[in-house]
PDB file of C-alpha atoms in Angstrom:
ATOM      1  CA  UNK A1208      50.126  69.771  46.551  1.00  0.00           C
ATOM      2  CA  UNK A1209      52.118  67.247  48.437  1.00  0.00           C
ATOM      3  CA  UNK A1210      53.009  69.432  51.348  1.00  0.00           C
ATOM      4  CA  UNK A1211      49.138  70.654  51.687  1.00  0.00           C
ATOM      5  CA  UNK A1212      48.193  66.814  52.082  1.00  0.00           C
ATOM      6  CA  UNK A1213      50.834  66.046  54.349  1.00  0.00           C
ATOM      7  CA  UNK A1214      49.997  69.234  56.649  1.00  0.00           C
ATOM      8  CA  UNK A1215      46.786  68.262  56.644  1.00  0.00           C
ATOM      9  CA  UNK A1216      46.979  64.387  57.380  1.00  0.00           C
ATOM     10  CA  UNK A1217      49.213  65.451  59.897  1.00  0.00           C
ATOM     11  CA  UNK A1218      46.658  67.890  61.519  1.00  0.00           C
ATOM     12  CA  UNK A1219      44.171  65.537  61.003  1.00  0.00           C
ATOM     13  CA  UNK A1220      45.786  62.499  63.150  1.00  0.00           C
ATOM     14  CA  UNK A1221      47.260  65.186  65.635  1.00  0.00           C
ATOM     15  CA  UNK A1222      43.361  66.380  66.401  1.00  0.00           C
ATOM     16  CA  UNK A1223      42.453  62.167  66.333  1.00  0.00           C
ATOM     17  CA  UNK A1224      45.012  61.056  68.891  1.00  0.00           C
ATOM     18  CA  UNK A1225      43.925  64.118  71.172  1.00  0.00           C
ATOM     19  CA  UNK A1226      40.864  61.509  71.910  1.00  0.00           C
ATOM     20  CA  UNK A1227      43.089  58.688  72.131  1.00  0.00           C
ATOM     21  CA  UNK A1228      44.292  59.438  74.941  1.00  0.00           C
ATOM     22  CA  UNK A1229      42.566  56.522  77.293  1.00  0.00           C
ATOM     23  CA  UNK A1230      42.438  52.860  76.002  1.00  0.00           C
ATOM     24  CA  UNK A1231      39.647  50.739  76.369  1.00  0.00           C
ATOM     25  CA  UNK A1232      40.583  46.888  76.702  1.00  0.00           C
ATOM     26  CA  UNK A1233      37.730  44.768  76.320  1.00  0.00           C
ATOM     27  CA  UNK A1234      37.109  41.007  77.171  1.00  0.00           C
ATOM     28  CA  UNK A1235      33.542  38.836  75.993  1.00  0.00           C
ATOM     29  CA  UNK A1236      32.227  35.459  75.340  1.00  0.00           C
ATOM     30  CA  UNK A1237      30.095  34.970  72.031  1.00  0.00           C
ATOM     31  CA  UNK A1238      27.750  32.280  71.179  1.00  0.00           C
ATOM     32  CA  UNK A1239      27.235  30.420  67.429  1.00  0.00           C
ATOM     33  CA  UNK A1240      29.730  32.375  65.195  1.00  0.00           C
ATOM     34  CA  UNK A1241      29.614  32.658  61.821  1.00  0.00           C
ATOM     35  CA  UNK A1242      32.111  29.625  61.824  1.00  0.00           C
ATOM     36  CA  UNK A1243      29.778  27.303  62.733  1.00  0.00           C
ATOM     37  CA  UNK A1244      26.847  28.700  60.336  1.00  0.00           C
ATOM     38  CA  UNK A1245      29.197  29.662  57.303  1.00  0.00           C
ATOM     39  CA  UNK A1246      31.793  26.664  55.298  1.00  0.00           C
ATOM     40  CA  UNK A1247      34.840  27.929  56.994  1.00  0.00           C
ATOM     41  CA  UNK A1248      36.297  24.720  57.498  1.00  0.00           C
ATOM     42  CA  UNK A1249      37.444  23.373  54.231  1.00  0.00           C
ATOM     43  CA  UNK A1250      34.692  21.061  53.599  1.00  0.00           C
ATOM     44  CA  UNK A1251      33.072  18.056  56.039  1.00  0.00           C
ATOM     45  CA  UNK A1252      30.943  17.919  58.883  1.00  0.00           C
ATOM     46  CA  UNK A1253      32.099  19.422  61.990  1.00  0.00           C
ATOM     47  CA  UNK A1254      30.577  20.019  65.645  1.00  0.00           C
ATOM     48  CA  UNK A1255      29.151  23.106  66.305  1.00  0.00           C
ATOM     49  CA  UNK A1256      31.703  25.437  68.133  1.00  0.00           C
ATOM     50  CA  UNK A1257      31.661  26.108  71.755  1.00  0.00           C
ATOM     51  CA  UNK A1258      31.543  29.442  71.462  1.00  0.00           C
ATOM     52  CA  UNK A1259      34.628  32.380  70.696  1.00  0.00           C
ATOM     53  CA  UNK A1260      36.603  34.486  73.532  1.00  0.00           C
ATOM     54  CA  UNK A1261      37.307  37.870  72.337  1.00  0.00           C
ATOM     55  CA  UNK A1262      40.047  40.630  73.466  1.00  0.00           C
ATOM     56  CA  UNK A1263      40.154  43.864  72.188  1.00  0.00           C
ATOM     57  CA  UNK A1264      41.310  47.353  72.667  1.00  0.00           C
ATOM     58  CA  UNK A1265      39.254  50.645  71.443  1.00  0.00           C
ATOM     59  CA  UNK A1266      40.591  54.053  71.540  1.00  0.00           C
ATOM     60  CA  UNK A1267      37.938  57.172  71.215  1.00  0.00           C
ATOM     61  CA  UNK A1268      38.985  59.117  68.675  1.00  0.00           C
ATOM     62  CA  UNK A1269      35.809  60.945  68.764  1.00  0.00           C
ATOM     63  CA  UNK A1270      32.861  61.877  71.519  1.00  0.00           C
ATOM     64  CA  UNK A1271      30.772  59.404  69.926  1.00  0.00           C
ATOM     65  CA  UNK A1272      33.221  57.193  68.129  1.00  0.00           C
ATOM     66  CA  UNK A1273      35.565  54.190  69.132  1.00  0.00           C
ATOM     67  CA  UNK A1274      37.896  52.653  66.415  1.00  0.00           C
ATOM     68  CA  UNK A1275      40.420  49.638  67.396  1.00  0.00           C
ATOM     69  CA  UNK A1276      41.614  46.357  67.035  1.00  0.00           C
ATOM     70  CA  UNK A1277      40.050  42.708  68.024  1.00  0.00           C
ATOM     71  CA  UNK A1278      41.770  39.147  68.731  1.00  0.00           C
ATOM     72  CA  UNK A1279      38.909  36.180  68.787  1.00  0.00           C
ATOM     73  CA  UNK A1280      39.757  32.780  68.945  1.00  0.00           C
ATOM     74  CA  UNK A1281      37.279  29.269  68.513  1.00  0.00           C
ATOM     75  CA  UNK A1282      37.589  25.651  68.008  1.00  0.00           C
ATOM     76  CA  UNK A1283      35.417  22.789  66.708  1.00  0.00           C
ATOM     77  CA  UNK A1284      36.218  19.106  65.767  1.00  0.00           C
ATOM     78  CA  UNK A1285      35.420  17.311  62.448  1.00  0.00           C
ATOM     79  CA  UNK A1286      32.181  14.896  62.921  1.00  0.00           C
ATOM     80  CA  UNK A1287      34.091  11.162  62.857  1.00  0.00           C
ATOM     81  CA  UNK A1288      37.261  12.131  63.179  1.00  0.00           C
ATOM     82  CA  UNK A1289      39.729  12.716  65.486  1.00  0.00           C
ATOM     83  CA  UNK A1290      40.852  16.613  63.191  1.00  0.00           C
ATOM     84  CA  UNK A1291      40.181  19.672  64.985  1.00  0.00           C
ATOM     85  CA  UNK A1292      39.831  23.151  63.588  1.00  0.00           C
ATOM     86  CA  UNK A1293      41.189  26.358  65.478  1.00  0.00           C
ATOM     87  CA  UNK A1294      39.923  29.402  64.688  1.00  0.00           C
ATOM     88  CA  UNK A1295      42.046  32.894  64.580  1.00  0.00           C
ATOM     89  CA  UNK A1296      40.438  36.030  63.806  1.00  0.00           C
ATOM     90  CA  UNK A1297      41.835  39.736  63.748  1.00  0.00           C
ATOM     91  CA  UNK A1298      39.763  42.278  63.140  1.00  0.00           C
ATOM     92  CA  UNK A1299      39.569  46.364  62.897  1.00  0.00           C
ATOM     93  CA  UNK A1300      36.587  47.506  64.744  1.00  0.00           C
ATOM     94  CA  UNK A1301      33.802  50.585  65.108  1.00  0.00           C
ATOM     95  CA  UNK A1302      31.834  51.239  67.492  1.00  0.00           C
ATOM     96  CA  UNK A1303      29.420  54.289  67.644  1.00  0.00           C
ATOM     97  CA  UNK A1304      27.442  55.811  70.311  1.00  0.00           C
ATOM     98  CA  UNK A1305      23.795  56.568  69.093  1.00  0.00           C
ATOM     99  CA  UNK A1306      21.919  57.247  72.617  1.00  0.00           C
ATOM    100  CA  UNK A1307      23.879  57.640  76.107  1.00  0.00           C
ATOM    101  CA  UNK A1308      22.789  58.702  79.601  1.00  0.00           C
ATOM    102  CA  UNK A1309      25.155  58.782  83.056  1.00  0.00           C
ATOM    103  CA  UNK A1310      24.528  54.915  82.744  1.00  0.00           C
ATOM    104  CA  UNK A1311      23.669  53.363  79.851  1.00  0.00           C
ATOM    105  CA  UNK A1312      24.899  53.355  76.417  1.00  0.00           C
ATOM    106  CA  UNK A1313      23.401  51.835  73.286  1.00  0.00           C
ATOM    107  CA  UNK A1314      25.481  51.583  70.159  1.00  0.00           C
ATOM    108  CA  UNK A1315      26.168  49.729  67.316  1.00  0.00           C
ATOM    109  CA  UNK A1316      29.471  47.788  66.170  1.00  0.00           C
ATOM    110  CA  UNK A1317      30.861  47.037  63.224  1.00  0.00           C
ATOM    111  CA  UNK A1318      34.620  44.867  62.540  1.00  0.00           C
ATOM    112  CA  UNK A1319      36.325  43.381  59.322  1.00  0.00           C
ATOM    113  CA  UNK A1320      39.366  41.426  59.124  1.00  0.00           C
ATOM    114  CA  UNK A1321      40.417  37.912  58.550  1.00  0.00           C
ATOM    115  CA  UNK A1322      39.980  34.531  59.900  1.00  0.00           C
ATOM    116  CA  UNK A1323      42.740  32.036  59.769  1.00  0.00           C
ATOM    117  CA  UNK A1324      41.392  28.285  60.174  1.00  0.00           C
ATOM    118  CA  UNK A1325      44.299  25.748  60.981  1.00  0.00           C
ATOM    119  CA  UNK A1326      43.086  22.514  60.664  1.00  0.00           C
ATOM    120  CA  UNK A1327      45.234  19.692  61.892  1.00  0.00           C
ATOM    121  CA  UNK A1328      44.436  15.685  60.792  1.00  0.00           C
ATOM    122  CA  UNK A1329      46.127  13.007  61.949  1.00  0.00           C
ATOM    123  CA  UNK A1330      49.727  13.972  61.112  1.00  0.00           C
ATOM    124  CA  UNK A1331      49.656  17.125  58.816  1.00  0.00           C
ATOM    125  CA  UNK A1332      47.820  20.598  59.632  1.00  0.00           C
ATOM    126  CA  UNK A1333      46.812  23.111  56.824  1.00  0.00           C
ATOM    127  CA  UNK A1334      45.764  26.794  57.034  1.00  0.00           C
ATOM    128  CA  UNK A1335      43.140  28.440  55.151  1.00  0.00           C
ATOM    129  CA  UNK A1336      42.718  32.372  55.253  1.00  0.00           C
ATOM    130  CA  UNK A1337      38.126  33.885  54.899  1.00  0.00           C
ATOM    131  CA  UNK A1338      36.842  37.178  55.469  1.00  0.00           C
ATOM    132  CA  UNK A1339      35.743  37.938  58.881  1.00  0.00           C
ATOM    133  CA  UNK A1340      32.965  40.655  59.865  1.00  0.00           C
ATOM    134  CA  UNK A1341      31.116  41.534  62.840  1.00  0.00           C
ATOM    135  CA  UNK A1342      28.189  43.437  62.632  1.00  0.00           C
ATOM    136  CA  UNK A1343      26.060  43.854  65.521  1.00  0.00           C
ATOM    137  CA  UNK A1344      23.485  46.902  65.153  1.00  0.00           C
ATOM    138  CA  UNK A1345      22.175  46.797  68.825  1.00  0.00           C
ATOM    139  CA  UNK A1346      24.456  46.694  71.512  1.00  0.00           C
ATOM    140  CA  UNK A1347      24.288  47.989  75.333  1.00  0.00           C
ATOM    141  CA  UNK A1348      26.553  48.761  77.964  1.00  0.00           C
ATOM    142  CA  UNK A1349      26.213  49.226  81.375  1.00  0.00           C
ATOM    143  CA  UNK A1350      28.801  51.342  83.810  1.00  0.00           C
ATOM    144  CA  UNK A1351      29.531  49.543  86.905  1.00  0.00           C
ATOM    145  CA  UNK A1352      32.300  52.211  88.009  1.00  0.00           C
ATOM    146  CA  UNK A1353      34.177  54.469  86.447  1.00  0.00           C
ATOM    147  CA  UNK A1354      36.801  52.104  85.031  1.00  0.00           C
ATOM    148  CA  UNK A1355      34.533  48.969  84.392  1.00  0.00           C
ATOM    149  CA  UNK A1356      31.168  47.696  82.614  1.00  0.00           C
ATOM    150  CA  UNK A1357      29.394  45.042  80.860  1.00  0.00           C
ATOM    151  CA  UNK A1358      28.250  44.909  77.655  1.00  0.00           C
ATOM    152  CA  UNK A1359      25.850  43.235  75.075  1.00  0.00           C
ATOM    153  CA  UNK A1360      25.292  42.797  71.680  1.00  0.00           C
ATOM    154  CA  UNK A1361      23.135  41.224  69.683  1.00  0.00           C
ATOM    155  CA  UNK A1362      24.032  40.665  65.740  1.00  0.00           C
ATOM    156  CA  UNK A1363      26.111  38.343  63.202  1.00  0.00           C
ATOM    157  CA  UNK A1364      29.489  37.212  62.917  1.00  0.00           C
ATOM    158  CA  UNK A1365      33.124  36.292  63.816  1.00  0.00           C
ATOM    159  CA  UNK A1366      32.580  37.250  67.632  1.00  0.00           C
ATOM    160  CA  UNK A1367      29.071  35.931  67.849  1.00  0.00           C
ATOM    161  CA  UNK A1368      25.623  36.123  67.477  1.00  0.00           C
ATOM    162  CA  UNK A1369      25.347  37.166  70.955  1.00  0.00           C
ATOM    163  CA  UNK A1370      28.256  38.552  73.184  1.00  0.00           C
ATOM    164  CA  UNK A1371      28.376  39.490  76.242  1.00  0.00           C
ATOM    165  CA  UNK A1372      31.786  40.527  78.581  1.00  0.00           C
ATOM    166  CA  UNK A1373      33.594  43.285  80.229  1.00  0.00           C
ATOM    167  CA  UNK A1374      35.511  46.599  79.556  1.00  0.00           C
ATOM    168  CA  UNK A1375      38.098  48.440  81.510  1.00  0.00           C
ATOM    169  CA  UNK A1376      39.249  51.992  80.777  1.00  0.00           C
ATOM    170  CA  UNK A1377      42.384  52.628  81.755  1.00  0.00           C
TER     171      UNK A1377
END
């Protein structure tokens, strides 16, 4: 029974990385994160954040499916204070493709993961560790060439509720 699985995981990811052949690296600026809406901050009244830069890479791994990995970081300050709060999320993301022409392509995208807030105070720092999600259900991008366009997307979370930014295929 063991060797059947095996065989068949290994078939499996043999027929996934044939897609993942071409990385996708992916920069974007979000606006009001789910940091500044949600108590991820230990308590106390802090500024709203200036926004979060995101970096990712996506892989296709099939025609209407991209699966990869995210990097966002924020920042904020405590209200009277001189503490400020850094924000560091990784996150696993989906993306699929529900309409396409030679263009434009709408899908949606959905990421977990974690967020690690280090908060440093006068003279000490501490970490905390939330759950982080992204779910955007309406996004658009728009092919500039054949190795770069823009995209947007409109939903709630770690990245944003709006992002906007580039991708490269390489």
């Amino acid at each position: 029974m063991k060797k059947i699985f095996l065989t068949i995981a290994a078939a499996a990811g043999l027929a996934t990385c044939a897609y993942a052949q071409k990385p996708q690296l992916q920069i974007g600026y979000g606006g009001y994160t789910m940091m500044d809406c949600c108590d991820m901050h230990d308590g106390g009244k802090v500024n709203n954040a200036w926004g979060a830069l995101t970096a990712g890479i996506n892989f296709k791994v099939a025609p209407k499916l991209y699966l990869g990995a995210s990097y966002t970081f924020s920042s904020s300050s405590y209200k009277h204070s001189d503490a400020n709060i850094y924000y560091h999320v990784i996150m696993l993301n989906g993306r699929y493709d529900y309409w396409r022409n030679n263009i434009v392509t709408l899908y949606g995208h959905l990421g977990v993961g974690v967020d690690i807030s280090h908060m440093t105070y006068h003279d000490s720092y501490k970490n905390r560790g939330y759950f982080a999600v992204q779910a955007s259900p309406l996004g658009a991008e728009v092919g500039i060439s054949r190795v770069c366009s823009m995209f947007g997307e409109l939903g709630f979370g770690a990245q944003g509720l709006l992002q906007v930014g580039m991708r490269f295929n390489l």
